Every structure is written in structure tokens, then in C-alpha cells.
Amino acid sequence: MTQILDGKQTSIAIKDEMANQVRQYTTKGLRPPHLAAILVGDDGASQTYVANKEKASHEVGFTSSVYRYSANTSEEELLKAIEFLNNDDDIDGFIVQLPLPAQINEQKVINAISPEKDVDGFTPINIGRMVLGEDAFLPATPMGICSILKHYNIETTGKHCVVLGRSNIVGTPVANLLSRKGFDCTVTLCHSRTQNLPELTRQADILVVAIGKPEFVTADMVKDGAVLVDVGIHRIADESKKSGYRIIGDVKHGEVDAKCSWVTPVPGGVGPLTIVSLLQNTMKAYKKRFNL
Ligand code: NAP
């Protein structure tokens, strides 16, 4: 029988615990943790992501602020904003919502974020620390994937994990984390130049899909009893919905789920855990600041 890796429920459990912790600190007279976001331009998806992060921050009692800039903001102006947030003691962590407009060099902007406030875990320092197994802010989506596997006590030791996609924010770091001591998977990392992809995915005890192609993974690509983590998020027009769209993933769940032992749904799987990881990283930065 297929069981659900329920990201929504898992995130509620983690947020409840975090809200309790925040209450304990603020009762003692400390200010609450503060997560900030820089939002450039008016991309609809980015606005939704930032709004969701704000909502989650408020749910756990964090202070949340959003610094909004127009789409024609210069790189210099954005770097100044980052410098300001780096030096603001009232902010524990911040994110720069990606993607950025074409005139701005994303990597230059990421590199300017103080590693101690980089709660997205995107700076070279945090990525280096992660790869070395040192204390680091882990990138939010890979961290969320690890959390949900742990929450449901999914056996990972010695399992063959196939990761589809090698992006810097999902595929590459999750492959790194799952191959580490503690998870102990044997990991195969696939990308657009991989040959005989279905042959490899069919060998996966744990299949993590992050390729950004709607319903790419079909039933013939999945082994019976596999644990399936679908990271993909796509908005598809759907007249029958009040919103005018529905959300689907990188996996054709209608035909694949029945073959699996465990599955993350879309929506309600990896997405909520990504936001929770951001909150956990902010809490970690806050605790460091106040030596808690
Ligand atoms: P990305 O940067 O576009 O990377 C996609 C990866 O998939 C690349 O490594 C690419 O290979 C590989 N790929 C593309 N087509 C392929 C094919 N036909 N066969 C094998 N590999 C292929 O995507 P991303 O940022 O990692 O995001 C992936 C998905 O996750 C998207 O749907 C995104 O919206 C979603 N996402 C969700 C969350 C969340 O919180 N749930 C967070 C982040 C992203 P090459 O490197 O060779 O080009």
C-alpha cells in the first residue's frame, strides 16, 4: 500500500515546536527571531513564495519583513541593501528571492550575503561547510527533503538513491546530504546528459525528482516499492479551479504512486518543508546571536 510523506502535517508538527520555543524566549524578554526577504520586481510566483514565507514566519511568532525593489533596480542598489541587512543586528537571517532581473548578477548578489545570515544556504561559504560536513546553513529544499525522510523514519542506510537533476539549489546538495554519514545512501546523480535514464531510475530505492519538467517521470521509470520524492512545482491552467490553475509536480502521480511504498504529494509534500527549513535556519542564526 502506498503511504503519504505528508509535508503539510510534518511542517505543522515542526512549526508547533518552534512556536513554543519562540514563546519561551520572548517570555524571558528576548526579541523574537527576525527573518527578512528582498523581493525584486513583480514576478507572480516570487510574490507568492515570499508571502508564504511571511505567513509561516508569523505562525511561529517570528518578526518578518520584506524589502521590495522595482524590476529596474540596479545591481549596485541591491548590493547596498544587502550590506544594510548584513549589518542590521535586528535581523537574524534574510533571503534574496530568486530569480533576479537580467541586469543583476545573481551569483554576485548571493556572494554578498553574510554567511552568518544566509538562511537559504546559498553562499559559497555555507555550501563549502556543507560539503565538508561542518556546521552550516543547509539549503532549504534539500534540508526539507532530509527532514521529511527522517520524520517518517524512512530507511536510507545502504539504499540506492537516484537524484534526477543537478541544480545548485536542489539536486546537487541533496545528493551530497543523502550520501553522508547518517543517511548513508549510495547516490546516483542524473542530469540532461545522462544516458539510459529509465534504466537508472528503475534501480532507485529512493527516487528524488527535481528536473523542472511537468509529469516527466512515468510508471515505467519507477521500481515497485520505491520511495518517491517529487520536488517539482508547476502551475497548470485549469478552468475547473477557482484560482484558474492547479499545481502539479515532475512526476505523473496518477500512474506512478500506486507502485511506490512512500510518496510526497504535490502540493503538500516538499514545498511546506522548504519553508520550514528556512525558519529552522533563522532560529539557528538567532540562537547563535544570543548564545542560546
Ligand atoms: P533547474 O535548475 O532547472 O535544474 C533542472 C535539472 O534537471 C538540471 O540539472 C537538468 O540537467 C536536469 N534535467 C533537465 N531535463 C532533464 C532530462 N530530460 N533528463 C535528465 N535531467 C534533466 O531546476 P531546480 O531549480 O532544481 O528545480 C527543479 C524543480 O523543483 C522545479 O519544478 C522547481 O520549480 C521545483 N522546486 C521546488 C521547490 C520546493 O520548495 N518544492 C524548491 C526549488 C525548486 P542539466 O544540469 O544537464 O541542465
mmCIF file of C-alpha atoms and ligand atoms in Angstrom:
data_model
loop_
_atom_site.group_PDB
_atom_site.id
_atom_site.type_symbol
_atom_site.label_atom_id
_atom_site.label_comp_id
_atom_site.label_asym_id
_atom_site.label_seq_id
_atom_site.Cartn_x
_atom_site.Cartn_y
_atom_site.Cartn_z
ATOM 1 C CA MET A 1 0.000 0.000 0.000
ATOM 2 C CA THR A 2 1.275 3.473 -0.839
ATOM 3 C CA GLN A 3 1.804 5.793 2.110
ATOM 4 C CA ILE A 4 1.998 9.562 2.009
ATOM 5 C CA LEU A 5 5.031 11.574 3.094
ATOM 6 C CA ASP A 6 2.820 14.388 4.274
ATOM 7 C CA GLY A 7 4.788 17.633 4.138
ATOM 8 C CA LYS A 8 1.906 19.688 5.447
ATOM 9 C CA GLN A 9 1.453 17.622 8.619
ATOM 10 C CA THR A 10 5.215 17.348 9.157
ATOM 11 C CA SER A 11 5.625 21.091 8.791
ATOM 12 C CA ILE A 12 2.791 21.751 11.266
ATOM 13 C CA ALA A 13 4.483 19.499 13.850
ATOM 14 C CA ILE A 14 7.844 21.255 13.418
ATOM 15 C CA LYS A 15 6.261 24.730 13.444
ATOM 16 C CA ASP A 16 4.298 23.981 16.642
ATOM 17 C CA GLU A 17 7.513 23.025 18.402
ATOM 18 C CA MET A 18 9.265 26.121 17.070
ATOM 19 C CA ALA A 19 6.420 28.427 18.150
ATOM 20 C CA ASN A 20 6.748 27.015 21.691
ATOM 21 C CA GLN A 21 10.457 27.746 21.698
ATOM 22 C CA VAL A 22 9.886 31.303 20.467
ATOM 23 C CA ARG A 23 7.304 31.849 23.244
ATOM 24 C CA GLN A 24 9.824 30.662 25.838
ATOM 25 C CA TYR A 25 12.466 33.107 24.596
ATOM 26 C CA THR A 26 10.139 36.095 24.305
ATOM 27 C CA THR A 27 8.680 35.385 27.773
ATOM 28 C CA LYS A 28 12.214 35.757 29.065
ATOM 29 C CA GLY A 29 12.344 39.211 27.480
ATOM 30 C CA LEU A 30 14.269 38.454 24.276
ATOM 31 C CA ARG A 31 13.048 39.851 20.973
ATOM 32 C CA PRO A 32 11.611 37.223 18.576
ATOM 33 C CA PRO A 33 13.716 35.845 15.699
ATOM 34 C CA HIS A 34 13.582 38.035 12.599
ATOM 35 C CA LEU A 35 13.578 36.736 9.012
ATOM 36 C CA ALA A 36 13.767 39.271 6.177
ATOM 37 C CA ALA A 37 13.355 38.881 2.424
ATOM 38 C CA ILE A 38 14.450 41.001 -0.509
ATOM 39 C CA LEU A 39 11.985 40.887 -3.386
ATOM 40 C CA VAL A 40 12.935 42.474 -6.706
ATOM 41 C CA GLY A 41 10.302 43.021 -9.413
ATOM 42 C CA ASP A 42 6.725 41.754 -9.592
ATOM 43 C CA ASP A 43 7.029 38.125 -10.691
ATOM 44 C CA GLY A 44 3.812 36.390 -9.531
ATOM 45 C CA ALA A 45 5.438 33.158 -8.344
ATOM 46 C CA SER A 46 8.133 35.053 -6.388
ATOM 47 C CA GLN A 47 5.466 37.195 -4.708
ATOM 48 C CA THR A 48 3.577 34.039 -3.693
ATOM 49 C CA TYR A 49 6.740 32.393 -2.310
ATOM 50 C CA VAL A 50 7.636 35.467 -0.266
ATOM 51 C CA ALA A 51 4.044 35.812 1.004
ATOM 52 C CA ASN A 52 4.117 32.146 2.106
ATOM 53 C CA LYS A 53 7.406 32.705 3.934
ATOM 54 C CA GLU A 54 5.928 35.748 5.698
ATOM 55 C CA LYS A 55 2.832 33.782 6.697
ATOM 56 C CA ALA A 56 4.914 30.906 8.079
ATOM 57 C CA SER A 57 7.143 33.355 9.989
ATOM 58 C CA HIS A 58 4.112 34.864 11.677
ATOM 59 C CA GLU A 59 2.720 31.420 12.521
ATOM 60 C CA VAL A 60 5.774 30.648 14.658
ATOM 61 C CA GLY A 61 5.994 34.116 16.199
ATOM 62 C CA PHE A 62 8.929 35.426 14.158
ATOM 63 C CA THR A 63 9.191 39.014 13.021
ATOM 64 C CA SER A 64 9.132 39.123 9.235
ATOM 65 C CA SER A 65 9.955 41.948 6.868
ATOM 66 C CA VAL A 66 10.018 42.259 3.110
ATOM 67 C CA TYR A 67 12.197 44.783 1.287
ATOM 68 C CA ARG A 68 10.636 45.417 -2.123
ATOM 69 C CA TYR A 69 12.547 46.792 -5.105
ATOM 70 C CA SER A 70 11.347 47.583 -8.613
ATOM 71 C CA ALA A 71 12.305 45.385 -11.556
ATOM 72 C CA ASN A 72 14.729 48.042 -12.872
ATOM 73 C CA THR A 73 16.747 48.224 -9.636
ATOM 74 C CA SER A 74 20.484 48.284 -10.308
ATOM 75 C CA GLU A 75 22.931 45.680 -9.039
ATOM 76 C CA GLU A 76 24.691 48.392 -7.037
ATOM 77 C CA GLU A 77 21.470 49.377 -5.279
ATOM 78 C CA LEU A 78 20.740 45.746 -4.404
ATOM 79 C CA LEU A 79 24.274 45.196 -3.079
ATOM 80 C CA LYS A 80 23.793 48.252 -0.838
ATOM 81 C CA ALA A 81 20.543 46.772 0.504
ATOM 82 C CA ILE A 82 22.363 43.523 1.283
ATOM 83 C CA GLU A 83 25.125 45.389 3.063
ATOM 84 C CA PHE A 84 22.466 47.130 5.163
ATOM 85 C CA LEU A 85 20.812 43.837 6.145
ATOM 86 C CA ASN A 86 24.206 42.210 6.839
ATOM 87 C CA ASN A 87 24.866 44.923 9.431
ATOM 88 C CA ASP A 88 21.397 45.174 10.978
ATOM 89 C CA ASP A 89 21.535 43.463 14.394
ATOM 90 C CA ASP A 90 17.749 43.247 14.497
ATOM 91 C CA ILE A 91 17.734 40.808 11.578
ATOM 92 C CA ASP A 92 18.901 37.227 12.170
ATOM 93 C CA GLY A 93 18.673 35.971 8.613
ATOM 94 C CA PHE A 94 17.496 37.030 5.181
ATOM 95 C CA ILE A 95 16.913 35.688 1.718
ATOM 96 C CA VAL A 96 17.065 37.254 -1.718
ATOM 97 C CA GLN A 97 14.150 35.812 -3.664
ATOM 98 C CA LEU A 98 15.348 34.378 -6.999
ATOM 99 C CA PRO A 99 15.226 34.775 -9.934
ATOM 100 C CA LEU A 100 16.558 38.333 -10.210
ATOM 101 C CA PRO A 101 16.093 40.615 -13.252
ATOM 102 C CA ALA A 102 18.623 40.155 -16.078
ATOM 103 C CA GLN A 103 20.683 43.302 -15.267
ATOM 104 C CA ILE A 104 21.665 41.801 -11.890
ATOM 105 C CA ASN A 105 24.351 39.129 -11.497
ATOM 106 C CA GLU A 106 22.739 36.556 -9.195
ATOM 107 C CA GLN A 107 25.945 34.944 -8.014
ATOM 108 C CA LYS A 108 27.493 38.318 -7.179
ATOM 109 C CA VAL A 109 24.427 39.144 -5.094
ATOM 110 C CA ILE A 110 24.474 35.771 -3.301
ATOM 111 C CA ASN A 111 28.191 36.136 -2.599
ATOM 112 C CA ALA A 112 27.499 39.474 -0.874
ATOM 113 C CA ILE A 113 25.201 37.898 1.746
ATOM 114 C CA SER A 114 26.894 37.410 5.112
ATOM 115 C CA PRO A 115 27.322 33.629 5.606
ATOM 116 C CA GLU A 116 26.033 34.092 9.171
ATOM 117 C CA LYS A 117 22.717 35.434 7.831
ATOM 118 C CA ASP A 118 22.497 33.221 4.743
ATOM 119 C CA VAL A 119 19.462 31.209 5.846
ATOM 120 C CA ASP A 120 18.901 29.955 2.269
ATOM 121 C CA GLY A 121 22.321 28.280 2.488
ATOM 122 C CA PHE A 122 23.302 29.539 -0.981
ATOM 123 C CA THR A 123 26.629 31.292 -0.290
ATOM 124 C CA PRO A 124 29.885 29.549 -1.258
ATOM 125 C CA ILE A 125 30.917 29.526 2.420
ATOM 126 C CA ASN A 126 27.831 27.618 3.532
ATOM 127 C CA ILE A 127 27.982 25.267 0.553
ATOM 128 C CA GLY A 128 31.657 24.597 1.353
ATOM 129 C CA ARG A 129 30.845 23.974 5.008
ATOM 130 C CA MET A 130 28.035 21.615 3.984
ATOM 131 C CA VAL A 131 30.295 19.601 1.669
ATOM 132 C CA LEU A 132 32.927 19.337 4.407
ATOM 133 C CA GLY A 133 30.265 18.208 6.877
ATOM 134 C CA GLU A 134 30.865 21.273 9.054
ATOM 135 C CA ASP A 135 28.155 23.224 10.829
ATOM 136 C CA ALA A 136 26.339 25.146 8.062
ATOM 137 C CA PHE A 137 23.059 26.648 6.989
ATOM 138 C CA LEU A 138 21.842 23.908 4.662
ATOM 139 C CA PRO A 139 19.930 24.880 1.513
ATOM 140 C CA ALA A 140 16.239 24.865 2.379
ATOM 141 C CA THR A 141 14.763 22.395 -0.123
ATOM 142 C CA PRO A 142 17.399 19.640 0.329
ATOM 143 C CA MET A 143 17.162 20.158 4.092
ATOM 144 C CA GLY A 144 13.361 19.803 3.845
ATOM 145 C CA ILE A 145 13.722 16.554 1.880
ATOM 146 C CA CYS A 146 16.047 15.178 4.576
ATOM 147 C CA SER A 147 13.594 16.288 7.310
ATOM 148 C CA ILE A 148 10.619 14.518 5.767
ATOM 149 C CA LEU A 149 12.589 11.272 5.273
ATOM 150 C CA LYS A 150 13.695 11.455 8.916
ATOM 151 C CA HIS A 151 10.232 12.378 10.197
ATOM 152 C CA TYR A 152 8.776 9.214 8.647
ATOM 153 C CA ASN A 153 11.789 7.055 9.659
ATOM 154 C CA ILE A 154 12.459 6.073 6.063
ATOM 155 C CA GLU A 155 15.338 3.575 5.987
ATOM 156 C CA THR A 156 18.141 5.156 3.952
ATOM 157 C CA THR A 157 21.287 3.259 5.004
ATOM 158 C CA GLY A 158 22.766 1.386 2.058
ATOM 159 C CA LYS A 159 19.805 2.261 -0.156
ATOM 160 C CA HIS A 160 20.341 3.282 -3.748
ATOM 161 C CA CYS A 161 19.121 6.853 -4.112
ATOM 162 C CA VAL A 162 18.785 8.239 -7.624
ATOM 163 C CA VAL A 163 18.541 12.024 -7.829
ATOM 164 C CA LEU A 164 17.116 13.453 -11.057
ATOM 165 C CA GLY A 165 18.523 16.950 -11.617
ATOM 166 C CA ARG A 166 21.810 18.557 -10.570
ATOM 167 C CA SER A 167 20.876 22.179 -9.815
ATOM 168 C CA ASN A 168 22.864 24.049 -7.185
ATOM 169 C CA ILE A 169 19.772 24.593 -5.057
ATOM 170 C CA VAL A 170 18.215 21.113 -5.112
ATOM 171 C CA GLY A 171 19.815 18.169 -6.931
ATOM 172 C CA THR A 172 23.499 18.634 -6.155
ATOM 173 C CA PRO A 173 23.114 19.437 -2.435
ATOM 174 C CA VAL A 174 20.506 16.731 -1.789
ATOM 175 C CA ALA A 175 22.803 14.175 -3.444
ATOM 176 C CA ASN A 176 25.570 15.355 -1.133
ATOM 177 C CA LEU A 177 23.439 15.228 2.026
ATOM 178 C CA LEU A 178 21.937 11.797 1.362
ATOM 179 C CA SER A 179 25.342 10.254 0.658
ATOM 180 C CA ARG A 180 26.722 11.496 4.004
ATOM 181 C CA LYS A 181 27.147 9.543 7.220
ATOM 182 C CA GLY A 182 23.774 9.459 8.926
ATOM 183 C CA PHE A 183 21.810 8.916 5.712
ATOM 184 C CA ASP A 184 24.410 6.592 4.121
ATOM 185 C CA CYS A 185 22.698 6.235 0.734
ATOM 186 C CA THR A 186 24.585 5.217 -2.368
ATOM 187 C CA VAL A 187 23.707 8.092 -4.672
ATOM 188 C CA THR A 188 23.481 8.350 -8.446
ATOM 189 C CA LEU A 189 23.094 11.925 -9.716
ATOM 190 C CA CYS A 190 21.403 12.231 -13.121
ATOM 191 C CA HIS A 191 21.115 15.217 -15.480
ATOM 192 C CA SER A 192 20.234 16.068 -19.066
ATOM 193 C CA ARG A 193 23.305 14.290 -20.460
ATOM 194 C CA THR A 194 22.650 11.054 -18.553
ATOM 195 C CA GLN A 195 22.243 8.040 -20.813
ATOM 196 C CA ASN A 196 19.625 5.318 -20.296
ATOM 197 C CA LEU A 197 17.838 7.363 -17.650
ATOM 198 C CA PRO A 198 14.856 4.997 -17.119
ATOM 199 C CA GLU A 199 17.292 2.119 -16.555
ATOM 200 C CA LEU A 200 18.876 4.090 -13.712
ATOM 201 C CA THR A 201 15.658 5.410 -12.168
ATOM 202 C CA ARG A 202 14.257 1.858 -12.130
ATOM 203 C CA GLN A 203 17.155 0.890 -9.827
ATOM 204 C CA ALA A 204 16.238 3.530 -7.253
ATOM 205 C CA ASP A 205 15.098 2.500 -3.783
ATOM 206 C CA ILE A 206 14.688 6.234 -3.191
ATOM 207 C CA LEU A 207 13.973 8.452 -6.201
ATOM 208 C CA VAL A 208 14.293 12.226 -5.783
ATOM 209 C CA VAL A 209 12.962 14.116 -8.787
ATOM 210 C CA ALA A 210 13.951 17.750 -9.369
ATOM 211 C CA ILE A 211 14.164 18.333 -13.105
ATOM 212 C CA GLY A 212 11.568 21.063 -13.577
ATOM 213 C CA LYS A 213 9.584 19.205 -16.251
ATOM 214 C CA PRO A 214 5.863 18.615 -15.550
ATOM 215 C CA GLU A 215 4.951 14.919 -15.069
ATOM 216 C CA PHE A 216 8.257 13.779 -16.602
ATOM 217 C CA VAL A 217 8.553 10.620 -14.500
ATOM 218 C CA THR A 218 6.162 7.881 -15.592
ATOM 219 C CA ALA A 219 5.308 4.486 -14.076
ATOM 220 C CA ASP A 220 7.742 2.560 -16.320
ATOM 221 C CA MET A 221 10.637 4.575 -14.786
ATOM 222 C CA VAL A 222 9.933 3.555 -11.182
ATOM 223 C CA LYS A 223 10.714 0.351 -9.288
ATOM 224 C CA ASP A 224 7.950 -1.377 -7.278
ATOM 225 C CA GLY A 225 8.126 -0.283 -3.636
ATOM 226 C CA ALA A 226 10.318 2.778 -4.248
ATOM 227 C CA VAL A 227 10.239 5.842 -2.001
ATOM 228 C CA LEU A 228 9.421 8.777 -4.260
ATOM 229 C CA VAL A 229 10.193 12.418 -3.527
ATOM 230 C CA ASP A 230 8.757 14.838 -6.091
ATOM 231 C CA VAL A 231 10.321 18.302 -5.781
ATOM 232 C CA GLY A 232 8.726 19.773 -8.927
ATOM 233 C CA ILE A 233 6.190 22.584 -8.793
ATOM 234 C CA HIS A 234 4.301 23.709 -11.887
ATOM 235 C CA ARG A 235 1.200 25.849 -12.279
ATOM 236 C CA ILE A 236 -1.058 24.415 -14.967
ATOM 237 C CA ALA A 237 -4.105 26.310 -16.245
ATOM 238 C CA ASP A 238 -7.298 24.624 -15.016
ATOM 239 C CA GLU A 239 -10.679 26.216 -15.648
ATOM 240 C CA SER A 240 -12.364 23.924 -13.112
ATOM 241 C CA LYS A 241 -10.394 25.547 -10.269
ATOM 242 C CA LYS A 242 -11.421 28.797 -8.612
ATOM 243 C CA SER A 243 -7.834 30.054 -8.926
ATOM 244 C CA GLY A 244 -7.744 29.148 -12.629
ATOM 245 C CA TYR A 245 -4.798 26.779 -12.161
ATOM 246 C CA ARG A 246 -3.671 23.635 -10.388
ATOM 247 C CA ILE A 247 -0.267 22.617 -9.118
ATOM 248 C CA ILE A 248 1.475 19.529 -10.472
ATOM 249 C CA GLY A 249 4.942 18.065 -9.984
ATOM 250 C CA ASP A 250 7.713 16.447 -12.004
ATOM 251 C CA VAL A 251 6.035 13.033 -11.557
ATOM 252 C CA LYS A 252 2.880 11.633 -13.182
ATOM 253 C CA HIS A 253 1.332 10.777 -9.831
ATOM 254 C CA GLY A 254 -1.839 9.275 -11.327
ATOM 255 C CA GLU A 255 0.082 6.294 -12.682
ATOM 256 C CA VAL A 256 3.248 6.263 -10.526
ATOM 257 C CA ASP A 257 2.019 6.473 -6.922
ATOM 258 C CA ALA A 258 0.448 3.008 -6.815
ATOM 259 C CA LYS A 259 3.887 1.444 -7.466
ATOM 260 C CA CYS A 260 5.565 3.228 -4.549
ATOM 261 C CA SER A 261 5.851 2.459 -0.847
ATOM 262 C CA TRP A 262 6.001 6.166 0.073
ATOM 263 C CA VAL A 263 5.273 9.307 -1.969
ATOM 264 C CA THR A 264 5.438 13.068 -1.435
ATOM 265 C CA PRO A 265 2.285 14.629 -2.910
ATOM 266 C CA VAL A 266 2.317 17.836 -4.953
ATOM 267 C CA PRO A 267 1.258 20.166 -3.495
ATOM 268 C CA GLY A 268 1.728 19.400 0.202
ATOM 269 C CA GLY A 269 4.966 17.427 0.022
ATOM 270 C CA VAL A 270 8.384 19.042 -0.233
ATOM 271 C CA GLY A 271 7.080 22.643 -0.564
ATOM 272 C CA PRO A 272 5.932 23.174 3.066
ATOM 273 C CA LEU A 273 9.176 21.630 4.360
ATOM 274 C CA THR A 274 11.258 24.048 2.293
ATOM 275 C CA ILE A 275 9.688 26.981 4.129
ATOM 276 C CA VAL A 276 10.066 25.256 7.497
ATOM 277 C CA SER A 277 13.781 24.723 6.804
ATOM 278 C CA LEU A 278 14.156 28.434 6.248
ATOM 279 C CA LEU A 279 12.533 29.057 9.630
ATOM 280 C CA GLN A 280 14.799 26.448 11.252
ATOM 281 C CA ASN A 281 17.872 28.131 9.778
ATOM 282 C CA THR A 282 16.657 31.513 11.055
ATOM 283 C CA MET A 283 16.133 30.034 14.514
ATOM 284 C CA LYS A 284 19.662 28.635 14.366
ATOM 285 C CA ALA A 285 21.071 32.079 13.454
ATOM 286 C CA TYR A 286 19.034 33.654 16.275
ATOM 287 C CA LYS A 287 20.300 31.130 18.838
ATOM 288 C CA LYS A 288 23.885 31.791 17.764
ATOM 289 C CA ARG A 289 23.374 35.546 18.085
ATOM 290 C CA PHE A 290 22.036 35.245 21.644
ATOM 291 C CA ASN A 291 24.178 32.227 22.663
ATOM 292 C CA LEU A 292 21.058 30.188 23.409
HETATM 293 P P1 NAP B 1 16.767 23.509 -12.644
HETATM 294 O O1 NAP B 1 17.744 24.461 -12.089
HETATM 295 O O2 NAP B 1 16.022 23.837 -13.888
HETATM 296 O O3 NAP B 1 17.530 22.118 -12.848
HETATM 297 C C1 NAP B 1 16.938 21.059 -13.523
HETATM 298 C C2 NAP B 1 17.904 19.898 -13.593
HETATM 299 O O4 NAP B 1 17.240 18.826 -14.284
HETATM 300 C C3 NAP B 1 19.198 20.177 -14.347
HETATM 301 O O5 NAP B 1 20.280 19.630 -13.642
HETATM 302 C C4 NAP B 1 18.995 19.483 -15.690
HETATM 303 O O6 NAP B 1 20.182 18.945 -16.234
HETATM 304 C C5 NAP B 1 18.088 18.334 -15.312
HETATM 305 N N1 NAP B 1 17.279 17.911 -16.446
HETATM 306 C C6 NAP B 1 16.504 18.679 -17.232
HETATM 307 N N2 NAP B 1 15.926 17.913 -18.198
HETATM 308 C C7 NAP B 1 16.354 16.663 -17.986
HETATM 309 C C8 NAP B 1 16.103 15.430 -18.652
HETATM 310 N N3 NAP B 1 15.299 15.334 -19.720
HETATM 311 N N4 NAP B 1 16.701 14.318 -18.170
HETATM 312 C C9 NAP B 1 17.504 14.378 -17.109
HETATM 313 N N5 NAP B 1 17.785 15.523 -16.432
HETATM 314 C C10 NAP B 1 17.202 16.642 -16.873
HETATM 315 O O7 NAP B 1 15.638 23.121 -11.573
HETATM 316 P P2 NAP B 1 15.596 23.261 -9.960
HETATM 317 O O8 NAP B 1 15.749 24.667 -9.572
HETATM 318 O O9 NAP B 1 16.451 22.215 -9.338
HETATM 319 O O10 NAP B 1 14.060 22.870 -9.733
HETATM 320 C C11 NAP B 1 13.519 21.621 -10.132
HETATM 321 C C12 NAP B 1 12.029 21.613 -9.864
HETATM 322 O O11 NAP B 1 11.817 21.752 -8.466
HETATM 323 C C13 NAP B 1 11.254 22.768 -10.492
HETATM 324 O O12 NAP B 1 9.966 22.298 -10.852
HETATM 325 C C14 NAP B 1 11.135 23.787 -9.385
HETATM 326 O O13 NAP B 1 10.009 24.613 -9.516
HETATM 327 C C15 NAP B 1 10.985 22.873 -8.206
HETATM 328 N N6 NAP B 1 11.429 23.439 -6.916
HETATM 329 C C16 NAP B 1 10.628 23.218 -5.859
HETATM 330 C C17 NAP B 1 10.996 23.658 -4.605
HETATM 331 C C18 NAP B 1 10.109 23.365 -3.443
HETATM 332 O O14 NAP B 1 10.185 24.028 -2.431
HETATM 333 N N7 NAP B 1 9.278 22.333 -3.540
HETATM 334 C C19 NAP B 1 12.187 24.366 -4.434
HETATM 335 C C20 NAP B 1 13.025 24.557 -5.536
HETATM 336 C C21 NAP B 1 12.629 24.069 -6.784
HETATM 337 P P3 NAP B 1 21.421 19.865 -16.747
HETATM 338 O O15 NAP B 1 22.142 20.296 -15.490
HETATM 339 O O16 NAP B 1 22.221 18.941 -17.564
HETATM 340 O O17 NAP B 1 20.818 21.011 -17.486
#
